[in-house]
PDB file of C-alpha atoms in Angstrom:
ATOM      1  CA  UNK A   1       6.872  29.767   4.575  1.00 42.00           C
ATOM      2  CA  UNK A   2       9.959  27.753   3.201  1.00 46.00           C
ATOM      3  CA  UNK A   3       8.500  25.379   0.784  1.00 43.00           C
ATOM      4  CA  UNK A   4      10.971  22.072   0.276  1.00 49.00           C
ATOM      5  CA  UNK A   5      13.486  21.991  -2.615  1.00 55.00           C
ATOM      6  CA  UNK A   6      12.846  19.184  -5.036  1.00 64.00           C
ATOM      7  CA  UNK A   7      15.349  19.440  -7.936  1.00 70.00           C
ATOM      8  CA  UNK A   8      15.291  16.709 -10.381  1.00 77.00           C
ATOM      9  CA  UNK A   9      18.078  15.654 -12.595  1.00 81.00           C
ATOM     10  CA  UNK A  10      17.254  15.510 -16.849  1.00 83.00           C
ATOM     11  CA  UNK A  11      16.454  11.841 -16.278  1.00 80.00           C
ATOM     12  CA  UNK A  12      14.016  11.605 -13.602  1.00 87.00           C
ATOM     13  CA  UNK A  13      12.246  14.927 -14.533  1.00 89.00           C
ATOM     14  CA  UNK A  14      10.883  12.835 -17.440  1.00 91.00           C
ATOM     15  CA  UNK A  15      10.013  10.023 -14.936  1.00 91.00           C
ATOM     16  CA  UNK A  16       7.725  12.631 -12.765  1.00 91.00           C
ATOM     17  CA  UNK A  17       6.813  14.535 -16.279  1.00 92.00           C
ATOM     18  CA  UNK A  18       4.716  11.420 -17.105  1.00 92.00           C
ATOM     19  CA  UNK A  19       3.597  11.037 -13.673  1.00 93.00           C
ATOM     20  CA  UNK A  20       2.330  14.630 -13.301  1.00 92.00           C
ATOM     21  CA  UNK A  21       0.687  13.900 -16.945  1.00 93.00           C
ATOM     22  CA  UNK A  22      -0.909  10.814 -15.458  1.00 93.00           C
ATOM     23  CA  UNK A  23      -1.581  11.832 -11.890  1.00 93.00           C
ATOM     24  CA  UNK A  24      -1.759   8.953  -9.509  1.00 92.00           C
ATOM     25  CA  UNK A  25      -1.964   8.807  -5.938  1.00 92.00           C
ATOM     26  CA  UNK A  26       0.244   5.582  -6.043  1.00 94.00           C
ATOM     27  CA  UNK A  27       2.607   4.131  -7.666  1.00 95.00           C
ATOM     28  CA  UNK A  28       4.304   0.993  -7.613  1.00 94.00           C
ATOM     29  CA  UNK A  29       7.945  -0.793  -8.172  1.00 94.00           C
ATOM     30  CA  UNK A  30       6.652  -2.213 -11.418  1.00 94.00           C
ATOM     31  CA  UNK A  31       4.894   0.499 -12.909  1.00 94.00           C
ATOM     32  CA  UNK A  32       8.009   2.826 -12.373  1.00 94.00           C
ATOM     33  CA  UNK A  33       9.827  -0.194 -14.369  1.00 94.00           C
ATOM     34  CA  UNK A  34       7.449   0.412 -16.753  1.00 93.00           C
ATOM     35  CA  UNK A  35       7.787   4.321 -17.161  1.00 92.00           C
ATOM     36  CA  UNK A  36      11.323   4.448 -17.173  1.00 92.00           C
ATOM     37  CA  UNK A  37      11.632   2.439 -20.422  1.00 92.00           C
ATOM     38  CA  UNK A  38       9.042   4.651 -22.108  1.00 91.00           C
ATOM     39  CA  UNK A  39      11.324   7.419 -21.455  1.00 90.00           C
ATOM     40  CA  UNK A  40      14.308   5.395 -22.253  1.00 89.00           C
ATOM     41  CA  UNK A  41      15.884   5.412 -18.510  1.00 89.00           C
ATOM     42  CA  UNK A  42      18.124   2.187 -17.702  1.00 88.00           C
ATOM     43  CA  UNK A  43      18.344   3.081 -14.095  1.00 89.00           C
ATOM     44  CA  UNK A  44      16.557   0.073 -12.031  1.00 91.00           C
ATOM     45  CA  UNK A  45      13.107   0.572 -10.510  1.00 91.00           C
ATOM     46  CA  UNK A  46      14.562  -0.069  -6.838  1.00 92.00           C
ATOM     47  CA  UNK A  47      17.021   2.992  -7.368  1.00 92.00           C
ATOM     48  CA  UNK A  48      14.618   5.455  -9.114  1.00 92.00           C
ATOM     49  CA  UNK A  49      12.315   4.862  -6.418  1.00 93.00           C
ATOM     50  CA  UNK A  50      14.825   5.906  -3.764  1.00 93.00           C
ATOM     51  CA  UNK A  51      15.880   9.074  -5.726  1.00 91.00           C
ATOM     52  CA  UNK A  52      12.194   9.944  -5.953  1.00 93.00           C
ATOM     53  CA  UNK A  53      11.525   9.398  -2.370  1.00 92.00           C
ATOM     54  CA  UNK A  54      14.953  11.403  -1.314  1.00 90.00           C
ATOM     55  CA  UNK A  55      13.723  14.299  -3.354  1.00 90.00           C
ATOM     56  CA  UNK A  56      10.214  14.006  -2.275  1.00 90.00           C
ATOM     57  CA  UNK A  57       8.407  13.563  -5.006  1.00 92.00           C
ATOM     58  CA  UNK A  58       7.472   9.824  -3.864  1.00 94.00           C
ATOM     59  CA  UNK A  59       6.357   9.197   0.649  1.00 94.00           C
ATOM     60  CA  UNK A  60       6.216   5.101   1.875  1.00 91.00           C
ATOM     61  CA  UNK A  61       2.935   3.830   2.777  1.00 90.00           C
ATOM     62  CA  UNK A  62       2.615   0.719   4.965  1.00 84.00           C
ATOM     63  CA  UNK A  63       3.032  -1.398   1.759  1.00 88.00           C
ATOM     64  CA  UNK A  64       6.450  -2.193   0.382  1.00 89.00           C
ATOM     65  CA  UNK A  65       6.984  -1.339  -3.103  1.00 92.00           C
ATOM     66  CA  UNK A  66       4.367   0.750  -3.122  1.00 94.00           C
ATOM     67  CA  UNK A  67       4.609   4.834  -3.191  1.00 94.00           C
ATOM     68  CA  UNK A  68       2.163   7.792  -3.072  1.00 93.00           C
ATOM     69  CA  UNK A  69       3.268  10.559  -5.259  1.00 94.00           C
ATOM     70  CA  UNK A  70       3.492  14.327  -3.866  1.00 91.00           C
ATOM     71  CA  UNK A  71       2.256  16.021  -7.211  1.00 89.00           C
ATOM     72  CA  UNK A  72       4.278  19.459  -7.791  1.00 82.00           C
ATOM     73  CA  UNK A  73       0.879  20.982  -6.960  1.00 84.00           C
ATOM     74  CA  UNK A  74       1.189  19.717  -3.594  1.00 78.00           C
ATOM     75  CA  UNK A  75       4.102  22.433  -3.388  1.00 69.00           C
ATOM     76  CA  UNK A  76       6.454  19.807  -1.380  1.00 74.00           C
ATOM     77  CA  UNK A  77       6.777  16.297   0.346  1.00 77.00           C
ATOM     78  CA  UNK A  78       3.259  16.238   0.972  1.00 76.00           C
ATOM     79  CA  UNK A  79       0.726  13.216   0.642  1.00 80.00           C
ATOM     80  CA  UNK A  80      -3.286  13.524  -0.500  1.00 82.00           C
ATOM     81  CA  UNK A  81      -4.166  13.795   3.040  1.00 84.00           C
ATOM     82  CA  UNK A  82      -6.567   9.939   2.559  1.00 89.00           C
ATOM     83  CA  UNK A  83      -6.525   8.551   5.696  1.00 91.00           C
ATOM     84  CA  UNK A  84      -7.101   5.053   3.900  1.00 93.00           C
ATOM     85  CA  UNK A  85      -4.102   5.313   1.807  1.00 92.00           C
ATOM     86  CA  UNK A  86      -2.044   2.742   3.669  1.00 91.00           C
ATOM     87  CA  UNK A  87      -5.062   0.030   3.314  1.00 93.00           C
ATOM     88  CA  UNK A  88      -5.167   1.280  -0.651  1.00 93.00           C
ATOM     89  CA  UNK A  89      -1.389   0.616  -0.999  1.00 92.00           C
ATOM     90  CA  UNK A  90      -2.100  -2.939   0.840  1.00 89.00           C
ATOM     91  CA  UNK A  91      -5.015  -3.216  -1.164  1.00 90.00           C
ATOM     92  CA  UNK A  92      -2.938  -2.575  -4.447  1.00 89.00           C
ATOM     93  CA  UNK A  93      -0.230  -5.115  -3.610  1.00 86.00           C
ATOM     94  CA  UNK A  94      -3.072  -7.874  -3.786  1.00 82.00           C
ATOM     95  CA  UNK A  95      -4.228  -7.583  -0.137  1.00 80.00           C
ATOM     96  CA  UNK A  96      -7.704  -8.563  -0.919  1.00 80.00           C
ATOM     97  CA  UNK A  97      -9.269 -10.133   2.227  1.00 88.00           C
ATOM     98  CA  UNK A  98      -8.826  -6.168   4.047  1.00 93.00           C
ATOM     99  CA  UNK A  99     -12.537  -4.517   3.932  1.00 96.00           C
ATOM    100  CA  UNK A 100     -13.160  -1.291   5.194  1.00 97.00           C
ATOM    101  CA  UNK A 101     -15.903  -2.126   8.294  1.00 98.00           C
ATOM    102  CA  UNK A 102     -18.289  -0.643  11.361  1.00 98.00           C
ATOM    103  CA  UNK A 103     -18.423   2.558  11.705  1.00 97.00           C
ATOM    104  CA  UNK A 104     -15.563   3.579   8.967  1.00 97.00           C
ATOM    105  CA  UNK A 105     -18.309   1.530   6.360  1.00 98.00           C
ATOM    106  CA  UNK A 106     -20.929   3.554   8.141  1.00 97.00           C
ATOM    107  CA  UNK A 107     -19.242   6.955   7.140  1.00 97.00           C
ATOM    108  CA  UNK A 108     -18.233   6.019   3.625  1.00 97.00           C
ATOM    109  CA  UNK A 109     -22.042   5.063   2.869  1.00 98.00           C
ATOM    110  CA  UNK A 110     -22.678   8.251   4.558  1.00 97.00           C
ATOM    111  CA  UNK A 111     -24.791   7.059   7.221  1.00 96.00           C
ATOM    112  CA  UNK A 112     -22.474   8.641   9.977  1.00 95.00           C
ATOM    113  CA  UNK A 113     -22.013  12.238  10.138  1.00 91.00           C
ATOM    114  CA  UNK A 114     -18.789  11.994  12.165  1.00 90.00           C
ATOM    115  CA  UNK A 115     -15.399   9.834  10.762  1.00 92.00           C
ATOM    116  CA  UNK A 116     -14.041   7.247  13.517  1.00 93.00           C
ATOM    117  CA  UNK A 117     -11.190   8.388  15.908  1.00 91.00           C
ATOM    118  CA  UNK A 118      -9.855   4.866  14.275  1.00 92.00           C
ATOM    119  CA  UNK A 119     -10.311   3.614  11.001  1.00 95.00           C
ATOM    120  CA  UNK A 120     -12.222   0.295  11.063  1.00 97.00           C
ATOM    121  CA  UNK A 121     -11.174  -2.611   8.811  1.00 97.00           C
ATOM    122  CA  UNK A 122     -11.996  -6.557   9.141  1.00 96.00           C
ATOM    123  CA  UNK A 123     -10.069  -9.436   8.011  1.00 95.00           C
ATOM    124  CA  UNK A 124     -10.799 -13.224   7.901  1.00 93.00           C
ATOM    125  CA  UNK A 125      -9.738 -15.389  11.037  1.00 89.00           C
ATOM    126  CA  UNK A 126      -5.933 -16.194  10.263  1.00 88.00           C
ATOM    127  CA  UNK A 127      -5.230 -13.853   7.451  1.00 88.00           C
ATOM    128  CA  UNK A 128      -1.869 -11.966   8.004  1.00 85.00           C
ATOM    129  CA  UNK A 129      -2.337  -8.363   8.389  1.00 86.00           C
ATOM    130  CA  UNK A 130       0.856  -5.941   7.675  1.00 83.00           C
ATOM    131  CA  UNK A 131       2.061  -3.581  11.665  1.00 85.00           C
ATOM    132  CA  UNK A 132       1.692  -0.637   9.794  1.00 82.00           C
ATOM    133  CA  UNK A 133      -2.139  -1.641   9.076  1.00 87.00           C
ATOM    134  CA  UNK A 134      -2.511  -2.528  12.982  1.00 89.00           C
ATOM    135  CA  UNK A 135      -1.118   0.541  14.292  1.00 89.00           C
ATOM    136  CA  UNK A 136      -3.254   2.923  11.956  1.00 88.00           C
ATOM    137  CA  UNK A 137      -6.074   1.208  11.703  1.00 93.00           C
ATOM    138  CA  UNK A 138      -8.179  -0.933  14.044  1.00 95.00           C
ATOM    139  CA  UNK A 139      -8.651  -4.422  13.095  1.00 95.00           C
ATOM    140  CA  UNK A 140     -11.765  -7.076  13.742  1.00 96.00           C
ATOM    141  CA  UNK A 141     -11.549 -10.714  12.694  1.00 96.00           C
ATOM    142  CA  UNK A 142     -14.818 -11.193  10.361  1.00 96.00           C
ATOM    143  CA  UNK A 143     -15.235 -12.973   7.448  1.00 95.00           C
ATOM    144  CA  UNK A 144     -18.694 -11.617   5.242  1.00 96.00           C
ATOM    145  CA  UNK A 145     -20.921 -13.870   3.356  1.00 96.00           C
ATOM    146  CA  UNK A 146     -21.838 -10.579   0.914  1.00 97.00           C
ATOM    147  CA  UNK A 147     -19.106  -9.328  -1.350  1.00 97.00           C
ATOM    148  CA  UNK A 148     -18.220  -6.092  -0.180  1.00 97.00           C
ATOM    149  CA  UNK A 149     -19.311  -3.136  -2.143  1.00 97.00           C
ATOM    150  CA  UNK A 150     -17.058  -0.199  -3.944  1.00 97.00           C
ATOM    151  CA  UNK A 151     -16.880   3.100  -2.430  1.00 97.00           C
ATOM    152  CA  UNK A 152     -14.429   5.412  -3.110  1.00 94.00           C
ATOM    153  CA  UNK A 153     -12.481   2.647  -4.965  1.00 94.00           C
ATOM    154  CA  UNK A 154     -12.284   0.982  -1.192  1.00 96.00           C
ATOM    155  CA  UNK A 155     -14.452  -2.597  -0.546  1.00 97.00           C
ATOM    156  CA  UNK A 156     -16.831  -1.811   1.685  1.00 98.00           C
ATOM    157  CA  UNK A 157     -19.162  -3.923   3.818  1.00 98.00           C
ATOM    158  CA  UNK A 158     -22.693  -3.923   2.751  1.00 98.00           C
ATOM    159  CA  UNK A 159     -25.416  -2.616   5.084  1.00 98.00           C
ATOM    160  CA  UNK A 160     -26.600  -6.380   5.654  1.00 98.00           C
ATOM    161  CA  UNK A 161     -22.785  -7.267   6.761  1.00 98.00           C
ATOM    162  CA  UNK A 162     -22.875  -4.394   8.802  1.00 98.00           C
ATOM    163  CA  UNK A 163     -26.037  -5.117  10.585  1.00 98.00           C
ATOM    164  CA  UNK A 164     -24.517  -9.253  11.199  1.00 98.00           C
ATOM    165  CA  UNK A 165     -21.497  -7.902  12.192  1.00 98.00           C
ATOM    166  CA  UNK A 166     -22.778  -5.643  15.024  1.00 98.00           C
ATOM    167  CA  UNK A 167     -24.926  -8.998  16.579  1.00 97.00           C
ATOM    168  CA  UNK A 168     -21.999 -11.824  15.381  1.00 97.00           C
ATOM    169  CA  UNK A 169     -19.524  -9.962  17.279  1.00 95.00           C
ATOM    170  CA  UNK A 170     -21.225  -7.091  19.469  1.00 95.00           C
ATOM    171  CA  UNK A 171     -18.141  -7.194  22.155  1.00 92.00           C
ATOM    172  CA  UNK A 172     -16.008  -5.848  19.269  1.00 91.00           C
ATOM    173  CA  UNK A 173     -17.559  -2.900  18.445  1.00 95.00           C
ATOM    174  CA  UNK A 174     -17.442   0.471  19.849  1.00 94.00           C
ATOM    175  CA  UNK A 175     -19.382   3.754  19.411  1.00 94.00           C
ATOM    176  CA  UNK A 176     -22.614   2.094  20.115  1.00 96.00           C
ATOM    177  CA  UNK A 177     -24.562   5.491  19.806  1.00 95.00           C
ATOM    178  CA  UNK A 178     -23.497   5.851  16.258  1.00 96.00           C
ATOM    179  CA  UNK A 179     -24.812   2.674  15.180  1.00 97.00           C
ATOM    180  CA  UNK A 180     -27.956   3.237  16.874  1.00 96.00           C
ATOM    181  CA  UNK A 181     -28.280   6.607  15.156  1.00 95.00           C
ATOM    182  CA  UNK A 182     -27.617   4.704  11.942  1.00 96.00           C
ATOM    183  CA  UNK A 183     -30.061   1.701  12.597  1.00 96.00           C
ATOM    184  CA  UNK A 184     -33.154   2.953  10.277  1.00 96.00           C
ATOM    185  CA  UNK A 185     -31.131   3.760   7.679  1.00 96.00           C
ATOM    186  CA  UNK A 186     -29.356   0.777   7.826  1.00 97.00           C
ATOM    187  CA  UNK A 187     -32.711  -1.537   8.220  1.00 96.00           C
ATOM    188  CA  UNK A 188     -33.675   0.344   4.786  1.00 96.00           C
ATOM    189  CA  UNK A 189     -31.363  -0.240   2.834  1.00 97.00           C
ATOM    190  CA  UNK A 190     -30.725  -4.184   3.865  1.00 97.00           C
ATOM    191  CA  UNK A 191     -33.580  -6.486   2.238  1.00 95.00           C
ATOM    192  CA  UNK A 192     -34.416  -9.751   4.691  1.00 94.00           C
ATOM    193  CA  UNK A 193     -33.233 -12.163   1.763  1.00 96.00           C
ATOM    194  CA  UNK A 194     -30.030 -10.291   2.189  1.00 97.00           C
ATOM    195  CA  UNK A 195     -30.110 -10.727   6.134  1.00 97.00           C
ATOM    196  CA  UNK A 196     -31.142 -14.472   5.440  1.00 96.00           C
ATOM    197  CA  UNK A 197     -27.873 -14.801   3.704  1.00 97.00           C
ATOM    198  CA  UNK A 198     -25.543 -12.838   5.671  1.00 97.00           C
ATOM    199  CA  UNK A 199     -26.674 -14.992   9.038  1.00 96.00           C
ATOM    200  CA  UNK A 200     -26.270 -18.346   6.825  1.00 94.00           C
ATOM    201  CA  UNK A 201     -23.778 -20.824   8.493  1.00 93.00           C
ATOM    202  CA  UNK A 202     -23.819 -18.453  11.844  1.00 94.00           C
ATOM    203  CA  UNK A 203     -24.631 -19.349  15.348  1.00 92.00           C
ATOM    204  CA  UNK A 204     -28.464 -19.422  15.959  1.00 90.00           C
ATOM    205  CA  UNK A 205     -27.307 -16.773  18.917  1.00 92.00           C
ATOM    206  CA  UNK A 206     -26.085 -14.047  15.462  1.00 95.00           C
ATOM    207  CA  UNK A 207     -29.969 -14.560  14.396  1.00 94.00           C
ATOM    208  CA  UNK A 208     -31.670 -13.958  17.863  1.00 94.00           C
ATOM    209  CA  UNK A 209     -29.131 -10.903  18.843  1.00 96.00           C
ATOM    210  CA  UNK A 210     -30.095  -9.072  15.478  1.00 97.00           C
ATOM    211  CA  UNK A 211     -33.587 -10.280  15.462  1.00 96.00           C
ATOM    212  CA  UNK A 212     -33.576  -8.684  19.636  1.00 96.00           C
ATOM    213  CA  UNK A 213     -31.514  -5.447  17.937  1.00 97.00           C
ATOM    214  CA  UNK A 214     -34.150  -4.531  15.114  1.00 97.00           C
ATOM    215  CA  UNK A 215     -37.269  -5.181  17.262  1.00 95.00           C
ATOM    216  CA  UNK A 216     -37.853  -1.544  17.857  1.00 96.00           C
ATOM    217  CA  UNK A 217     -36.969  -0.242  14.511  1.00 96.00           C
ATOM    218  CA  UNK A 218     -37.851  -2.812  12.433  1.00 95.00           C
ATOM    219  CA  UNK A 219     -40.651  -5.329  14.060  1.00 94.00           C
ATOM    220  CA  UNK A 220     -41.435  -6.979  11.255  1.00 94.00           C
ATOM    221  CA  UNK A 221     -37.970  -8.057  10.202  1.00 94.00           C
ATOM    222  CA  UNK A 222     -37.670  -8.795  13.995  1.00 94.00           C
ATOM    223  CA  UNK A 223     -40.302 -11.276  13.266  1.00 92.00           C
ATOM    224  CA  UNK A 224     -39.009 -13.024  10.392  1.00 92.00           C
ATOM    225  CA  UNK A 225     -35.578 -13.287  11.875  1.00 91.00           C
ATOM    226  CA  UNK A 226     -37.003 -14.960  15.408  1.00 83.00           C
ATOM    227  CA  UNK A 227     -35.208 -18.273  15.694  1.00 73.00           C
ATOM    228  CA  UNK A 228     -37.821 -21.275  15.495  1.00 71.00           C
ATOM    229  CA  UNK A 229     -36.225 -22.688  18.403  1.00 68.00           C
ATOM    230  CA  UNK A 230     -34.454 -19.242  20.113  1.00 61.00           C
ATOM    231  CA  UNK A 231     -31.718 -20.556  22.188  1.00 62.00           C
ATOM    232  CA  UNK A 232     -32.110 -21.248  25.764  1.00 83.00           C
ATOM    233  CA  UNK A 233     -30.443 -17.657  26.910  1.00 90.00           C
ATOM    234  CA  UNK A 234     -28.414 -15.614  24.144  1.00 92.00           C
ATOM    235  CA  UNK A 235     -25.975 -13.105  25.965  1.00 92.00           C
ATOM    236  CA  UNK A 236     -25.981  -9.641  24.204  1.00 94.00           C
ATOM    237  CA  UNK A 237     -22.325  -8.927  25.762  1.00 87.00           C
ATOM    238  CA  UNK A 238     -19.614 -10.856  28.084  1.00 80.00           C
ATOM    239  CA  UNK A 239     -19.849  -8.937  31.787  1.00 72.00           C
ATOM    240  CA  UNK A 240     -22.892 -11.553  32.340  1.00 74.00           C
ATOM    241  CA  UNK A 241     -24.560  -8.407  34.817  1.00 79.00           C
ATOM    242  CA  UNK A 242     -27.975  -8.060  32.872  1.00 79.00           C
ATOM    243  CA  UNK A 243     -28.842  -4.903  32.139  1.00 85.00           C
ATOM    244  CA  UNK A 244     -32.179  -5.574  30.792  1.00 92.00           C
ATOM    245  CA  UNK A 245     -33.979  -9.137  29.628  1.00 93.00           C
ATOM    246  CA  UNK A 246     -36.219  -9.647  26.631  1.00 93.00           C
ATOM    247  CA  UNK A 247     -37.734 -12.671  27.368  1.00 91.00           C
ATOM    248  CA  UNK A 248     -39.361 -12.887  23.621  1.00 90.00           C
ATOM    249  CA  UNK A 249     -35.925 -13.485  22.021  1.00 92.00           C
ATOM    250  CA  UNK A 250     -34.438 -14.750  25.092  1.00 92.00           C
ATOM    251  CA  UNK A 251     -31.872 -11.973  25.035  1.00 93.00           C
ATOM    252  CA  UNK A 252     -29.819 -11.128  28.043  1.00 94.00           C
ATOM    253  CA  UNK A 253     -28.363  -7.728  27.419  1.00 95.00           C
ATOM    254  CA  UNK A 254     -25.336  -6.440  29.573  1.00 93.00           C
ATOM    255  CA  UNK A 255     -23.712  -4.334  26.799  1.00 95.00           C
ATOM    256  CA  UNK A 256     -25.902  -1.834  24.832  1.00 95.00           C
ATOM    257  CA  UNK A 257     -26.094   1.904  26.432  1.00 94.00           C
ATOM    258  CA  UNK A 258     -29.799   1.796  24.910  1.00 95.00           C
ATOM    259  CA  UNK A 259     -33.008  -0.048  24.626  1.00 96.00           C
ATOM    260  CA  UNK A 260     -33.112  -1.221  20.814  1.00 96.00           C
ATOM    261  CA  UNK A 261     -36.721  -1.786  21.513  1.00 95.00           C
ATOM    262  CA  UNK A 262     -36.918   1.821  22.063  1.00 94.00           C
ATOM    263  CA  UNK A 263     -35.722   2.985  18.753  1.00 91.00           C
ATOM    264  CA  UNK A 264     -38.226   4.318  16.696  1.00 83.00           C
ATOM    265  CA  UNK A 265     -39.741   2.307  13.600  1.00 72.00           C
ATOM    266  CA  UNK A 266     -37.441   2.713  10.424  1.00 64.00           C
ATOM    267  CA  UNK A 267     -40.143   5.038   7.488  1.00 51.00           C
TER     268      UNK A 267
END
């Protein structure tokens, strides 16, 4: 096996001296500004930047101005192999509002045992979302009243968000299976207060899905979750061809390929 050539002039094998030293998986416009004056190089970030990518030593992410680095143990032009370094390189360049969400959240908190096909992130209704992001990564419009949580240096939506998001939005999700797999764990680890505050400022219809959605694995949460007043018929799903009716919640379910009543009591 050939491995690639990446000669280095005097000048620039300083530059990737101090970023072997330092060893980051990205790098950006202005911190190569920075390095090249502590090694005394007057050659403009922009132009270092395409030398480094020419010769391999920096690959483009979906973020502009921002660069993974191919260390020299890498033994070429090859990146780390993360498949969330485009949203960490959007993430860097002060994308905020991106969260990692569904079933990629479920398999960073280790509650699914296979990763997504697709990458799962969500964004806010309206907030502007970069083409590479879209065509690596699937995208859901959801806006969480919990602040994510760190994992892997990656926001994360909590287990409560996760739980909201599956009866907020329940025609966007896929891999139904896997969540139901993940439902205990899920329940356990997401305190009512925590659901209380999640489902605050949401449809009644988000309480009486989730409430409907827990009732097998988590009865009594079911129970403090039941609307007062539940509303007159909540759709779990769009087809409107009922697949099964709970008449407690007033639930009409045409989308799960299960019976959450089914699911066995969370320990």
């Amino acid at each position: 096996m050939t491995v690639p050539s990446r000669s280095l002039s005097k000048g620039m094998a300083r530059i990737v001296a101090e970023l072997e030293l330092r060893q980051p998986t990205l790098v950006t416009v202005e911190e190569l500004t920075e390095l090249a004056q502590e090694v005394g190089l007057r050659t403009p970030a922009k132009v270092l930047a395409a030398r480094l990518r020419a010769t391999g030593w920096l690959l483009p992410t979906a973020q502009r101005g921002v660069y993974e680095f191919a260390p020299g143990s890498h033994a070429g032009p090859y990146g780390h192999g993360d498949p969330f370094i485009d949203l960490r390189a959007s993430l860097r360049a002060g994308h905020q509002l991106i969260t990692v969400a569904l079933q990629s959240a479920l398999w960073l908190h280790g509650l699914a045992e296979r990763v997504p096909d697709r990458h799962e992130v969500a964004v806010p209704a309206g907030a502007t979302v970069s083409d590479v992001i879209r065509d690596r990564m699937r995208v859901v419009r959801f806006s969480p009243q919990l602040p994510p949580v760190e994992v892997e240096r990656l926001p994360v939506h909590q287990p409560p968000t996760i739980l909201v998001h599956l009866a907020t939005k329940p025609g966007a999700v896929r891999g139904w299976h896997t969540f139901a797999e993940a439902l205990p764990e899920l329940v356990s680890r997401s305190s009512p207060d925590d659901l209380d505050h999640e489902l605050d400022q949401r449809p009644s219809t988000a309480r009486a899905r989730l409430a409907y959605l827990l009732s097998g694995v988590a009865p009594h949460t079911a129970d403090r979750l039941q609307p007062t007043r539940p509303p007159t018929v909540t759709w779990f799903g769009a087809s409107r061809t009922t697949r099964r009716f709970d008449k407690r919640f007033n639930i009409a379910d045409d989308l799960l390929p299960f019976d959450p009543r089914t699911i066995s009591e969370a320990a």
